[in-house]
Backbone as CSV, one residue per row, in Angstrom:
resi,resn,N_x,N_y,N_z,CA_x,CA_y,CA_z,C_x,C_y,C_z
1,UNK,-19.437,-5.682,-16.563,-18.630,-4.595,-17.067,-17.466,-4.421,-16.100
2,UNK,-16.127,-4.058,-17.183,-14.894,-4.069,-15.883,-14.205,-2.719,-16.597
3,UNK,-13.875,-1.747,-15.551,-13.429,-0.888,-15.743,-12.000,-0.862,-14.884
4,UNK,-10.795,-0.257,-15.571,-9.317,-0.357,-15.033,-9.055,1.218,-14.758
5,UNK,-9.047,1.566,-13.816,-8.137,2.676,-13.477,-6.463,2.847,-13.676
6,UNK,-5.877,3.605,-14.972,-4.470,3.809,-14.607,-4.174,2.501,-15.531
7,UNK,-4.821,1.199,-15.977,-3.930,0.251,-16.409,-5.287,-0.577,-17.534
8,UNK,-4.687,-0.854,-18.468,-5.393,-1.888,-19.357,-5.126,-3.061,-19.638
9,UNK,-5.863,-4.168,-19.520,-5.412,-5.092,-19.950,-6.509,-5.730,-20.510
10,UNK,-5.628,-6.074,-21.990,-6.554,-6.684,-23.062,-7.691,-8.226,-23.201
11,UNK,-6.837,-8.929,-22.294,-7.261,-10.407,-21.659,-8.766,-9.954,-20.817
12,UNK,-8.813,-9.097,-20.001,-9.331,-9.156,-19.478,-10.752,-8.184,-19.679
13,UNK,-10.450,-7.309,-20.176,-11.513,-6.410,-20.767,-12.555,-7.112,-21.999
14,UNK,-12.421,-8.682,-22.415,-13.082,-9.042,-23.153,-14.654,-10.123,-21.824
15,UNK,-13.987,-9.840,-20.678,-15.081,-9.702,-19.702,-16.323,-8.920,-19.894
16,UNK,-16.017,-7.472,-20.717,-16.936,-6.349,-20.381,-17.957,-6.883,-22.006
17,UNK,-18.331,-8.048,-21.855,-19.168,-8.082,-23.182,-20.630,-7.066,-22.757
18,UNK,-20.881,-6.637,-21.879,-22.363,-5.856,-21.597,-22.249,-4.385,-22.340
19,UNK,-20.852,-3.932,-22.714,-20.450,-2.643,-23.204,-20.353,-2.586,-24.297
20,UNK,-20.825,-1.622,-25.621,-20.382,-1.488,-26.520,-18.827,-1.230,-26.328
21,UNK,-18.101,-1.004,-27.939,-16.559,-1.069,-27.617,-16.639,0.609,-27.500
22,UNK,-17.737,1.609,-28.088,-17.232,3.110,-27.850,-17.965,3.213,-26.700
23,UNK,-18.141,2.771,-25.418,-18.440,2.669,-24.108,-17.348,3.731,-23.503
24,UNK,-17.735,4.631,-23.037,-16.715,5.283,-21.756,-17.009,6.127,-20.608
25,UNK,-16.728,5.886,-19.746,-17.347,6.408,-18.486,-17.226,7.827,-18.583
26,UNK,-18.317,8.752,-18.102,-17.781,10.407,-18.418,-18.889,11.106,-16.788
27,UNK,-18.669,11.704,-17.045,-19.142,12.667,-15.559,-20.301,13.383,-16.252
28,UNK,-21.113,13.401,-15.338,-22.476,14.516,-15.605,-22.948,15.183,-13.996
29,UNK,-22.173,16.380,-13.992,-22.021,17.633,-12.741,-21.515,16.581,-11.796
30,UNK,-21.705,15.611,-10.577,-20.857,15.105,-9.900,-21.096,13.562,-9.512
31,UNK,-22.024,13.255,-10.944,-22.208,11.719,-11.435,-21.433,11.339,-12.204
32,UNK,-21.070,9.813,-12.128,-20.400,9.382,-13.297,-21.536,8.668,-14.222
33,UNK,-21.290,8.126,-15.675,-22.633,7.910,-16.231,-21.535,6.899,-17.402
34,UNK,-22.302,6.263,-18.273,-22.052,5.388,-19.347,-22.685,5.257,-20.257
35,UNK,-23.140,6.022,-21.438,-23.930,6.025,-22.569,-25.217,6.327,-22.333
36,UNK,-24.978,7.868,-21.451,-25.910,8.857,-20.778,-26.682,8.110,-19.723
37,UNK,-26.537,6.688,-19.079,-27.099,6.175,-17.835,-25.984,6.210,-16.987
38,UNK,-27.085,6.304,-15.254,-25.863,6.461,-14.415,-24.941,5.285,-14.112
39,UNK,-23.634,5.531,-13.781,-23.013,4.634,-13.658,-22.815,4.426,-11.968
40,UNK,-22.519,3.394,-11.315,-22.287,3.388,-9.790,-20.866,2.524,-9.827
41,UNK,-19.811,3.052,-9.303,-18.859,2.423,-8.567,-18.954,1.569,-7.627
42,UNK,-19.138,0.591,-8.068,-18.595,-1.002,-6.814,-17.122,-1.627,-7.189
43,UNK,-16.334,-1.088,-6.362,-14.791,-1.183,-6.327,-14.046,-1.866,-5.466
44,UNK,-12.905,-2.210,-5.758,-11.927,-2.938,-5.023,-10.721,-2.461,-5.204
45,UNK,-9.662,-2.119,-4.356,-8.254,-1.695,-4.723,-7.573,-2.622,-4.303
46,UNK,-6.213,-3.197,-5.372,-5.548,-3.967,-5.148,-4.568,-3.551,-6.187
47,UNK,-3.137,-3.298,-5.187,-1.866,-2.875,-5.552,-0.987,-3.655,-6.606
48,UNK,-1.497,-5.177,-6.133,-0.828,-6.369,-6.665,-0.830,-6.887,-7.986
49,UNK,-2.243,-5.733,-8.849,-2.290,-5.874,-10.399,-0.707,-5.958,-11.329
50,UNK,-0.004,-4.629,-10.524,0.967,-4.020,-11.604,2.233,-5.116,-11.201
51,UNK,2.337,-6.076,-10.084,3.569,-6.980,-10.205,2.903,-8.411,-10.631
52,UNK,1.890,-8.405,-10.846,1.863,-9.912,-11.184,1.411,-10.400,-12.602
53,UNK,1.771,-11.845,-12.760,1.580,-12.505,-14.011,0.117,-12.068,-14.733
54,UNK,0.525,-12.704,-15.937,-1.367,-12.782,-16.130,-2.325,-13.453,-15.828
55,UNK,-1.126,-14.591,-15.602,-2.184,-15.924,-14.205,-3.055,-14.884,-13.270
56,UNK,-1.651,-14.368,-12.611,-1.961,-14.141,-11.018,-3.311,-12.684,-11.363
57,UNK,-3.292,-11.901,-12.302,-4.016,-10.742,-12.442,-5.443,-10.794,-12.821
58,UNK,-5.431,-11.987,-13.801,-6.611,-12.580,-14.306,-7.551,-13.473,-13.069
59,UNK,-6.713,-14.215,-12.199,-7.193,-14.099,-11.262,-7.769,-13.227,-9.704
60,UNK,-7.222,-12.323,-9.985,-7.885,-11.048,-9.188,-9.176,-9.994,-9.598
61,UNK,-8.880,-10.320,-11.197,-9.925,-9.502,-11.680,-11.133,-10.664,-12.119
62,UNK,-10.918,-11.681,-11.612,-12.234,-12.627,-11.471,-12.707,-12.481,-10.587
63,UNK,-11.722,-12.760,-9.583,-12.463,-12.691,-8.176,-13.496,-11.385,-7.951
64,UNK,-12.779,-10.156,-8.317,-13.709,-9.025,-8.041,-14.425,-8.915,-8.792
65,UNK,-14.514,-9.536,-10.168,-16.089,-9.405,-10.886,-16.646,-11.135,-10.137
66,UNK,-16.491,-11.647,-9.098,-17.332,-12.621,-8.743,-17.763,-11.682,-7.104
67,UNK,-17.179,-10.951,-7.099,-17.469,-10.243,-6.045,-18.438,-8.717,-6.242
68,UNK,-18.765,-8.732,-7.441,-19.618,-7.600,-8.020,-19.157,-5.934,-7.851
69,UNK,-17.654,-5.926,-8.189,-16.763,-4.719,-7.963,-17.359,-4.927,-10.165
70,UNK,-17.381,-3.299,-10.446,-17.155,-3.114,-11.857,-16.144,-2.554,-11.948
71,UNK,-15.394,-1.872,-11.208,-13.977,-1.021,-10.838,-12.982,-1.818,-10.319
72,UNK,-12.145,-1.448,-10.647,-10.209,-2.028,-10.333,-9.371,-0.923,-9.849
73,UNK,-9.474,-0.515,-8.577,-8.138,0.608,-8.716,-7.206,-0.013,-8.239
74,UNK,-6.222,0.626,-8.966,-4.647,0.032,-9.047,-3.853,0.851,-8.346
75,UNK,-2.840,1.222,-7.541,-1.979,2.096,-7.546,-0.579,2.073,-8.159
76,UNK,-0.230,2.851,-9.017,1.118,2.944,-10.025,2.255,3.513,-8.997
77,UNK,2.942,2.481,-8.809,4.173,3.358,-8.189,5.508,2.679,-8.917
78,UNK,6.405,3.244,-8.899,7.991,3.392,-9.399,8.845,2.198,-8.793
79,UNK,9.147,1.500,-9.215,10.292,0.243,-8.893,11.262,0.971,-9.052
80,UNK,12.008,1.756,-7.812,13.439,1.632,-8.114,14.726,1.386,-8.268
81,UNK,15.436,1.390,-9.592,16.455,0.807,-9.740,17.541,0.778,-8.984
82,UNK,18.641,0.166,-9.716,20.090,0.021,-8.477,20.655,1.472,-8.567
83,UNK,21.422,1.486,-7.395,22.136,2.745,-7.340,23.064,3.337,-8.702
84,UNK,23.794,1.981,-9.321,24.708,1.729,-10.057,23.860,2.184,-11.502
85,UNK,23.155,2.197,-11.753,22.212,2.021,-13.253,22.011,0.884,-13.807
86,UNK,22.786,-0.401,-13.180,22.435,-1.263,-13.874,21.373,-2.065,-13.909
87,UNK,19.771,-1.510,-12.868,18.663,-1.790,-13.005,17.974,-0.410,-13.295
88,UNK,16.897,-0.681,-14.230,16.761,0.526,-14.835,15.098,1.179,-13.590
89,UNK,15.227,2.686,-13.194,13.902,2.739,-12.689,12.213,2.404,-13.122
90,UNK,11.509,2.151,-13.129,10.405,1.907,-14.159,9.377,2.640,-13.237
């Protein structure tokens, strides 16, 4: 099972065959859980999801499901553009 914080990607979520598709992680008082069993976070953060190919992403999110992470956190930050406008901020 692979869960994405902040980002989805479709390629890769066909990894999570152990999940039904109405699967979703939800909180119970200060557990997280998955179709009322508990769920446990084994995670990895890596920034490098949101600039790279689908080569390069698909290979990160192998590695950490060969590394037994079910979690991906990503951090979203802002590319910003040229002074001029002629690169746009994202």
């Amino acid at each position: 099972m692979l869960v994405f914080a902040l980002l989805f990607i479709p390629a890769a979520v066909s990894a999570a065959d152990n999940l039904p598709s109405a699967s979703f992680i939800r909180t119970s008082g200060t557990a997280f859980t998955v179709d009322g069993r508990p769920f446990f976070v084994t995670g990895v953060n890596n920034h490098h999801v949101t600039f790279g190919s689908q080569d390069e992403v698909i290979r990160v999110l192998d590695d950490a499901m060969a590394m037994g992470a079910n979690v991906v956190r990503i951090f979203l930050q802002p590319v910003i553009g040229s002074l001029d406008g002629s690169t746009a901020t994202i």
